[in-house]
Amino acid sequence: MKKLILVIVLLSFQAFFTPVLAQLTPNNLSFYNESEGVLIYDIITDRQGVVWIATYNGLVRYDGYEYKHYDVDLKDPKTMGSILPYKLYEAQNGHIWVGCTDMVSEYNPDTKTFKNYSIAKLTDFPLGSTIIVLTINEDLNGRIYFGALNSTGLTGNHSIFYKDTNKEQLQRYNAQNKVEIQSVYNASTDKLGNLWILAVNGFFRIDKNKNIHKEEWPLVEFMIDKYNTLIKSDAKGNIWVTSSNGAHTILSVWNPSTGKIKSYPFRQVKEKEPLYFGEIEINKNGNIWIGTNKGLGYFDINKEQFQLLKESKDPKMAKAEIVCLHLDSFDNVWMGTPSMGLLRYTKKAELKSFVYKKEDKNSITTGWINKMFEKKDGKVWMSSDKGLTVFDSKNNSLTPYPYAFIMPGFEWYTTIGAFSTDEILIQTNKGYFLFNINTKTIKKTILDPKLDKLHIFNLKKDSWDNQWYCTVNGAFLKLKNKKTLQHIDLSKLTGSNITSNLVNTIYESSKYGIWLLTDNGLFLYNYATAKVERYGFDQKKGDVLKSQDINSLYIDKEGILWVGTWNGGLNKYNIKTGKIKYYTIKDGLPSMGIQGILPDEKNKALWLSTFEGMSRFSITEDQFNNFSMEDGIQGRLFADGSYLKTLNGLMIFGGQNGITVFNPNDITKNSAPPKVFITDFKIGEVSILSINDSLAKNVRDKSKNIMLNFNQNNLSINYIGIHYANPANNKFSYKLENYDDNWREVGTVRTAYYYNLPPGGYTFRVKAANSNGVWNETGATIAFSIAPPWWRTWWAYVIYGILFIVLLFC
């Protein structure tokens, strides 16, 4: 058996290259612990997006939630026939074909059963040979070709056999022109239906008329019998070829119609172990993913450049040896390894974070990032407990200015805000100072005596260039070109107290005016009257905010207030009607402390920083999608008031360890929604998918209406959303038409229950969203009808009428 494994692995690694230029990022690589220690030979995904894995320990199916292992039962012919699958292929009819040792298995997804075929009489290998099916391909007419070889390298004739759609059994291939193919180790079907075959005795083509042609190998200097070679057809009909003998390597593309060939030779890396190809996959742009013995590679056809996945800090993922490779419809690259199991690489937009690193002199200053503001040059200045940092989004660079460096000799420092275009106001134990962002110098300044000995939380400027000082004793307004300050004492308003004077910040709304966010209340300042009014507090005027401790605020184009509170979650406040809708942890929020709110108008969403990660709220769907440390955020805890949307559309949230920066368009850009399927339909505890009757056939054909009896009205329906980016955070919403008035938002729950349904016709609909909040609005549906009991049918009512008439005249 060790010899068998060695042959398969050697056949998989067929070329090598020298990696150059840009590097793939290990942050996009996922490792599946459940598969660790398993040798994987092949991977495919079916039309539903489900992953099928051929392993040294049998066939495995993975849907993002669960692993299903197909055991071999010699007493049951409908089970998987071999524990040693090597090759997987999904046919045009949706059946999964499995190439095994000495047999081929066919899985029917409708009946969920296998049919097994012996291949001993179809090939002419020496007696006692262990035959392995390593290639499975299909032509345009649905004929499926299988290619076999011997595990010990013995040569055998009739190495190609096939299965036609109108035949029950596999057929031996007898070429009319007597051309023989011996020991097939690689094959590929092109867009015209030609099957190209690499065999021990040469290069062959089976055309659409089922004739075999021995072709001239296009790479004379890299002959098949001297080089390990792999072929792969692309969407244009070109044949990609990799060849290597350990000393020379070449990647070539050959056009069979014109005979033209272009090659990309590579110099061997001078290492003890050469770099070999495993398999290649071609994406929709014509670029090539490459599995190697040192990890994942990528070839950009336009730039003619190779990349190699750089080493990961996780030793499990660093330079993993790749045996097989598969590119799915979500652009995930699935990889099988000899011992580390299943890997997945996904090019994704990350929530990029910048945190303090002691060893990095250019990292962000340590401590909570509590304030940030953008200057005219587009650079963002932010403050922490220990200093200032400027962030340049153009090159993703940080420049720190620790307080101890720019202002030595002080006991404490607090950045208040932007005082002018070029100056930042800093409060210290020795008074107020202005830091000039151009000269990087400081100068002492004197503020209005009313601000003496007051702790100032924030300094903001409104659109009229007026200054607002947010303090522990209310707000102070300094009008432009005025020397005096206007004190706004909120504690004297009805229902307020001294904590209402803890003004954290302001929010300017062109529709309403200046909003004051405090520890005890939400207030609106009217410039015309210089009066202040409190909102969301008086029950006589409408609903009350769930918490009066206000952390953040956003007002949309319709004038709706989105209020982020401490310990009160997110509040949707219509001040015209006085109605407030509350969103709490029960609705999907990660925390009841909403620290910051930034709008994504284009995608109709709100981004929220909380005291337990970040969340994206879809306004149209009323759904939350949460982001944790695994998604790249700076930390679990975010600071209230520390959020900013830059002029170029970047969102920045500050917290305990640094900042998280991203473009909201990138999170949803090219993010495919989940594929949604109904997986089971149960009457009580009985699944009608597992019984062979008309009900099961109707469920498999979703276009048909399932007819149920009146007493079959306790139902459960299972469904699934296939998307592998973060399947645990895929969310669902369903509705039973003719029963539910509204969609039921059920989060990650994947079963719907209905009890005592009345007679009638129903359609069950379910839709799903991926972890980025992108919804599959079409979803999946299934229709069914529940018949009334016999005593409530039309003919029963006719009998009742006749009896009534008879009794009436008796």
Coordinates of C-alpha atoms in Angstrom, one line a residue, residues 156-504:
G156 CA -1.9 -2.6 -19.6
N157 CA -4.0 -2.3 -22.8
H158 CA -7.6 -1.1 -23.0
S159 CA -6.9 1.5 -20.3
I160 CA -9.9 3.6 -21.5
F161 CA -13.5 2.5 -20.9
Y162 CA -16.7 4.5 -20.9
K163 CA -20.4 4.8 -19.8
D164 CA -23.1 5.9 -22.2
T165 CA -26.3 7.5 -20.8
N166 CA -28.5 4.8 -22.5
K167 CA -26.5 1.9 -21.1
E168 CA -26.7 0.3 -17.7
Q169 CA -23.1 -0.9 -17.5
L170 CA -19.6 0.4 -18.3
Q171 CA -18.3 -0.5 -21.8
R172 CA -14.9 -1.7 -22.9
Y173 CA -13.4 0.7 -25.5
N174 CA -12.5 -1.0 -28.8
A175 CA -11.2 1.5 -31.2
Q176 CA -12.2 0.9 -34.9
N177 CA -8.7 1.9 -36.1
K178 CA -7.1 -0.4 -33.6
V179 CA -5.2 2.4 -31.9
E180 CA -4.4 1.3 -28.3
I181 CA -4.0 3.5 -25.2
Q182 CA -2.0 2.1 -22.4
S183 CA -2.0 3.3 -18.8
V184 CA -3.7 6.7 -18.6
Y185 CA -2.4 9.1 -16.1
N186 CA -3.9 12.5 -17.2
A187 CA -6.8 13.7 -19.5
S188 CA -8.8 16.8 -20.2
T189 CA -11.9 17.6 -22.3
D190 CA -11.9 20.7 -24.4
K191 CA -14.9 23.0 -25.4
L192 CA -15.4 21.0 -28.6
G193 CA -15.8 17.8 -26.8
N194 CA -12.4 16.3 -27.7
L195 CA -10.8 14.2 -25.0
W196 CA -7.1 14.7 -24.8
I197 CA -5.2 11.9 -23.1
L198 CA -1.7 11.5 -21.8
A199 CA -0.7 7.9 -21.5
V200 CA 2.4 5.8 -21.1
N201 CA 2.6 5.2 -24.9
G202 CA 1.9 8.7 -26.1
F203 CA -0.5 11.6 -26.6
F204 CA -4.0 10.8 -27.9
R205 CA -7.3 12.5 -28.8
I206 CA -10.8 11.0 -28.9
D207 CA -12.9 13.2 -31.1
K208 CA -16.7 13.8 -31.0
N209 CA -17.2 10.8 -33.3
K210 CA -15.6 8.5 -30.8
N211 CA -12.5 7.9 -32.9
I212 CA -9.0 7.7 -31.4
H213 CA -6.1 9.7 -32.9
K214 CA -2.5 9.5 -31.9
E215 CA -1.3 13.1 -31.9
E216 CA 2.1 14.6 -32.3
W217 CA 3.3 15.9 -28.9
P218 CA 3.7 19.7 -29.3
L219 CA 6.7 20.0 -27.0
V220 CA 9.5 18.0 -28.8
E221 CA 12.1 19.1 -26.3
F222 CA 9.9 17.9 -23.4
M223 CA 8.9 14.4 -24.4
I224 CA 6.2 12.6 -22.4
D225 CA 8.3 9.6 -21.7
K226 CA 11.0 11.7 -20.1
Y227 CA 9.1 14.3 -18.2
N228 CA 6.3 14.3 -15.7
T229 CA 3.5 16.1 -17.6
L230 CA 0.1 17.5 -17.0
I231 CA -2.5 18.9 -19.4
K232 CA -5.6 21.1 -18.8
S233 CA -8.0 22.7 -21.3
D234 CA -9.2 26.2 -20.8
A235 CA -12.4 27.9 -21.9
K236 CA -10.9 29.0 -25.2
G237 CA -10.0 25.5 -26.2
N238 CA -6.3 25.9 -25.5
I239 CA -4.3 23.2 -23.9
W240 CA -2.1 24.1 -21.0
V241 CA 0.9 21.9 -20.4
T242 CA 3.3 21.6 -17.5
S243 CA 6.5 19.5 -17.9
S244 CA 9.3 18.8 -15.5
N245 CA 12.1 16.3 -14.9
G246 CA 13.5 18.0 -11.7
A247 CA 16.1 19.9 -13.6
H248 CA 14.0 21.7 -16.2
T249 CA 10.5 23.1 -15.9
I250 CA 8.2 24.7 -18.4
L251 CA 4.6 25.9 -18.5
S252 CA 3.1 26.1 -22.0
V253 CA -0.1 26.9 -23.8
W254 CA -0.9 25.2 -27.1
N255 CA -3.7 26.0 -29.6
P256 CA -4.6 22.7 -31.3
S257 CA -6.4 24.6 -34.1
T258 CA -3.4 26.7 -35.2
G259 CA -0.6 24.7 -33.7
K260 CA 0.9 27.7 -32.1
I261 CA 2.5 27.3 -28.7
K262 CA 3.9 29.7 -26.2
S263 CA 6.1 28.6 -23.3
Y264 CA 7.1 30.1 -20.0
P265 CA 10.3 28.4 -18.9
F266 CA 11.5 28.7 -15.3
R267 CA 14.9 28.4 -13.6
Q268 CA 15.1 25.8 -10.9
V269 CA 15.5 27.1 -7.3
K270 CA 18.8 26.0 -5.9
E271 CA 17.4 24.1 -3.0
K272 CA 17.8 20.6 -1.7
E273 CA 14.2 19.9 -2.6
P274 CA 13.0 21.2 -6.0
L275 CA 9.6 22.9 -6.4
Y276 CA 7.1 20.6 -8.2
F277 CA 3.7 21.2 -9.6
G278 CA 0.7 19.3 -8.3
E279 CA -2.4 20.3 -10.3
I280 CA -3.6 23.4 -12.0
E281 CA -6.9 25.2 -12.1
I282 CA -7.8 28.0 -14.6
N283 CA -10.1 30.8 -13.3
K284 CA -12.5 32.9 -15.4
N285 CA -9.8 35.5 -16.2
G286 CA -7.5 32.8 -17.6
N287 CA -5.1 33.0 -14.7
I288 CA -3.8 29.7 -13.2
W289 CA -3.8 28.4 -9.7
I290 CA -1.0 25.9 -9.1
G291 CA -0.6 23.3 -6.4
T292 CA 3.0 22.6 -5.5
N293 CA 5.0 20.6 -3.0
K294 CA 5.7 23.9 -1.2
G295 CA 2.3 25.5 -1.1
L296 CA -0.1 27.3 -3.4
G297 CA 1.1 29.1 -6.5
Y298 CA -0.5 31.6 -9.0
F299 CA 0.4 32.5 -12.5
D300 CA -0.9 35.9 -13.9
I301 CA -1.2 35.3 -17.7
N302 CA -1.2 39.1 -18.5
K303 CA 1.8 40.0 -16.4
E304 CA 3.4 36.6 -17.0
Q305 CA 4.4 36.5 -13.4
F306 CA 4.3 33.8 -10.7
Q307 CA 3.4 34.2 -7.1
L308 CA 3.8 31.8 -4.3
L309 CA 1.9 31.8 -1.0
K310 CA 4.3 33.3 1.5
E311 CA 5.0 31.5 4.8
S312 CA 2.3 31.7 7.4
K313 CA 2.9 32.1 11.1
D314 CA 0.8 29.0 11.6
P315 CA 3.2 26.1 11.0
K316 CA 0.3 24.0 9.8
M317 CA -0.3 26.4 6.9
A318 CA 3.3 27.3 6.0
K319 CA 4.3 25.9 2.6
A320 CA 1.8 23.0 2.7
E321 CA 2.3 20.3 0.2
I322 CA -0.6 20.3 -2.3
V323 CA -1.7 16.9 -3.8
C324 CA -4.9 18.1 -5.5
L325 CA -6.6 21.4 -6.3
H326 CA -10.1 22.6 -7.2
L327 CA -11.6 26.0 -8.0
D328 CA -15.3 26.4 -7.1
S329 CA -18.0 28.8 -8.2
F330 CA -17.3 31.1 -5.3
D331 CA -13.6 31.5 -6.4
N332 CA -12.5 29.4 -3.4
V333 CA -9.4 27.3 -4.1
W334 CA -9.7 24.0 -2.3
M335 CA -6.5 22.1 -1.6
G336 CA -5.9 18.5 -0.5
T337 CA -2.6 17.6 1.3
P338 CA -0.9 14.4 2.3
S339 CA -1.2 14.9 6.0
M340 CA -2.7 18.3 6.9
G341 CA -6.1 17.6 5.4
L342 CA -8.2 20.2 3.7
L343 CA -7.2 23.8 3.0
R344 CA -9.1 26.7 1.3
Y345 CA -7.7 29.9 -0.1
T346 CA -10.1 32.8 -0.8
K347 CA -9.2 36.2 -2.2
K348 CA -11.3 38.4 0.1
A349 CA -11.5 42.0 1.2
E350 CA -10.4 42.1 4.8
L351 CA -11.2 44.4 7.6
K352 CA -7.6 45.6 7.9
S353 CA -6.4 46.7 11.4
F354 CA -3.4 48.6 12.7
V355 CA -2.4 47.8 16.2
Y356 CA 0.4 48.9 18.5
K357 CA 3.6 46.8 18.0
K358 CA 6.4 47.4 20.4
E359 CA 9.0 46.3 17.9
D360 CA 7.7 48.6 15.2
K361 CA 8.6 52.2 15.6
N362 CA 6.0 53.2 13.0
S363 CA 3.1 51.4 14.5
I364 CA 0.1 53.2 16.1
T365 CA 0.6 54.7 19.6
T366 CA -0.4 52.5 22.4
G367 CA -3.7 52.7 24.3
W368 CA -7.3 53.3 23.3
I369 CA -7.9 55.3 20.1
N370 CA -10.4 57.7 21.3
K371 CA -10.6 60.5 18.7
M372 CA -9.9 60.9 15.0
F373 CA -10.3 63.7 12.4
E374 CA -9.4 64.1 8.8
K375 CA -7.4 67.0 7.5
K376 CA -7.6 68.7 4.1
D377 CA -4.7 66.6 2.7
G378 CA -6.7 63.4 3.4
K379 CA -4.6 62.3 6.3
V380 CA -6.3 61.2 9.4
W381 CA -5.1 62.2 12.8
M382 CA -6.0 60.2 15.8
S383 CA -5.3 60.2 19.5
S384 CA -4.7 57.6 22.1
D385 CA -3.8 57.6 25.8
K386 CA -0.1 57.9 24.8
G387 CA 0.0 60.2 21.8
L388 CA -1.0 61.1 18.3
T389 CA -0.8 59.1 15.1
V390 CA -1.3 60.2 11.5
F391 CA -2.7 57.7 9.1
D392 CA -2.0 58.0 5.4
S393 CA -4.6 55.9 3.6
K394 CA -2.9 56.3 0.2
N395 CA 0.0 54.1 1.2
N396 CA -1.4 52.5 4.4
S397 CA 1.3 54.1 6.5
L398 CA 1.3 55.3 10.1
T399 CA 3.5 57.9 11.8
P400 CA 3.3 58.1 15.5
Y401 CA 3.9 61.2 17.7
P402 CA 4.1 60.0 21.3
Y403 CA 3.2 62.7 23.9
A404 CA 6.4 62.0 25.7
F405 CA 8.3 62.9 22.6
I406 CA 6.5 66.0 21.4
M407 CA 5.6 67.3 24.9
P408 CA 8.2 66.0 27.4
G409 CA 7.8 66.8 31.1
F410 CA 4.0 66.6 31.5
E411 CA 2.2 64.4 33.9
W412 CA -0.9 63.7 31.7
Y413 CA -2.2 64.6 28.3
T414 CA -5.6 64.5 26.6
T415 CA -6.3 65.4 22.9
I416 CA -9.5 67.4 22.7
G417 CA -9.9 68.0 19.0
A418 CA -9.0 70.0 15.9
F419 CA -8.7 73.6 16.9
S420 CA -8.0 75.0 13.4
T421 CA -7.0 73.7 10.0
D422 CA -3.4 73.0 11.1
E423 CA -3.7 72.8 14.9
I424 CA -4.8 70.1 17.4
L425 CA -5.8 71.2 20.9
I426 CA -4.3 69.2 23.7
Q427 CA -5.1 69.5 27.4
T428 CA -2.4 68.8 30.0
N429 CA -1.7 69.2 33.7
K430 CA 0.0 72.5 32.7
G431 CA -2.8 73.9 30.7
Y432 CA -3.8 73.9 27.0
F433 CA -1.4 73.5 24.1
L434 CA -1.7 73.6 20.3
F435 CA 0.2 71.0 18.2
N436 CA 0.9 72.2 14.7
I437 CA 0.6 69.3 12.3
N438 CA 2.9 70.9 9.7
T439 CA 5.8 72.0 11.9
K440 CA 5.3 69.3 14.5
T441 CA 5.7 72.0 17.3
I442 CA 3.6 73.0 20.2
K443 CA 2.7 76.3 21.7
K444 CA 0.7 77.2 24.8
T445 CA -2.8 78.7 24.4
I446 CA -5.3 80.4 26.7
L447 CA -9.0 79.4 26.3
D448 CA -12.0 81.3 27.7
P449 CA -12.0 81.4 31.5
K450 CA -15.3 79.5 31.5
L451 CA -13.4 76.4 30.4
D452 CA -10.7 76.7 33.1
K453 CA -10.5 73.6 35.3
L454 CA -13.1 71.8 33.2
H455 CA -12.4 68.5 31.6
I456 CA -13.2 68.9 27.9
F457 CA -14.3 65.7 26.2
N458 CA -14.4 67.0 22.7
L459 CA -13.9 70.0 20.4
K460 CA -16.0 70.0 17.2
K461 CA -16.6 72.5 14.5
D462 CA -19.9 72.8 12.7
S463 CA -20.5 73.9 9.1
W464 CA -20.6 77.6 10.1
D465 CA -17.1 77.2 11.5
N466 CA -18.4 77.6 15.1
Q467 CA -16.6 75.8 17.8
W468 CA -18.4 73.4 20.2
Y469 CA -16.7 72.5 23.4
C470 CA -18.2 69.3 24.9
T471 CA -17.4 69.2 28.7
V472 CA -18.3 67.8 32.0
N473 CA -20.4 70.9 32.7
G474 CA -22.5 71.0 29.5
A475 CA -21.6 72.4 26.1
F476 CA -20.0 75.7 25.3
L477 CA -20.6 77.4 21.9
K478 CA -18.1 79.9 20.4
L479 CA -19.6 81.5 17.4
K480 CA -17.2 82.4 14.6
N481 CA -15.6 85.8 15.0
K482 CA -17.0 86.1 18.5
K483 CA -14.8 86.1 21.6
T484 CA -17.4 85.1 24.2
L485 CA -18.7 81.6 24.9
Q486 CA -22.4 80.6 25.2
H487 CA -22.9 78.1 28.0
I488 CA -25.6 75.5 27.3
D489 CA -26.6 74.0 30.7
L490 CA -28.5 70.8 30.0
S491 CA -29.0 69.9 33.7
K492 CA -31.7 72.5 34.1
L493 CA -34.1 71.1 31.6
T494 CA -37.1 69.1 32.8
G495 CA -36.2 65.6 33.6
S496 CA -32.5 66.2 33.4
N497 CA -29.8 66.2 36.1
I498 CA -26.1 66.8 36.5
T499 CA -25.2 63.7 34.3
S500 CA -27.0 65.3 31.4
N501 CA -24.2 67.9 31.4
L502 CA -21.7 65.1 30.5
V503 CA -21.6 66.0 26.8
N504 CA -19.5 63.6 24.9

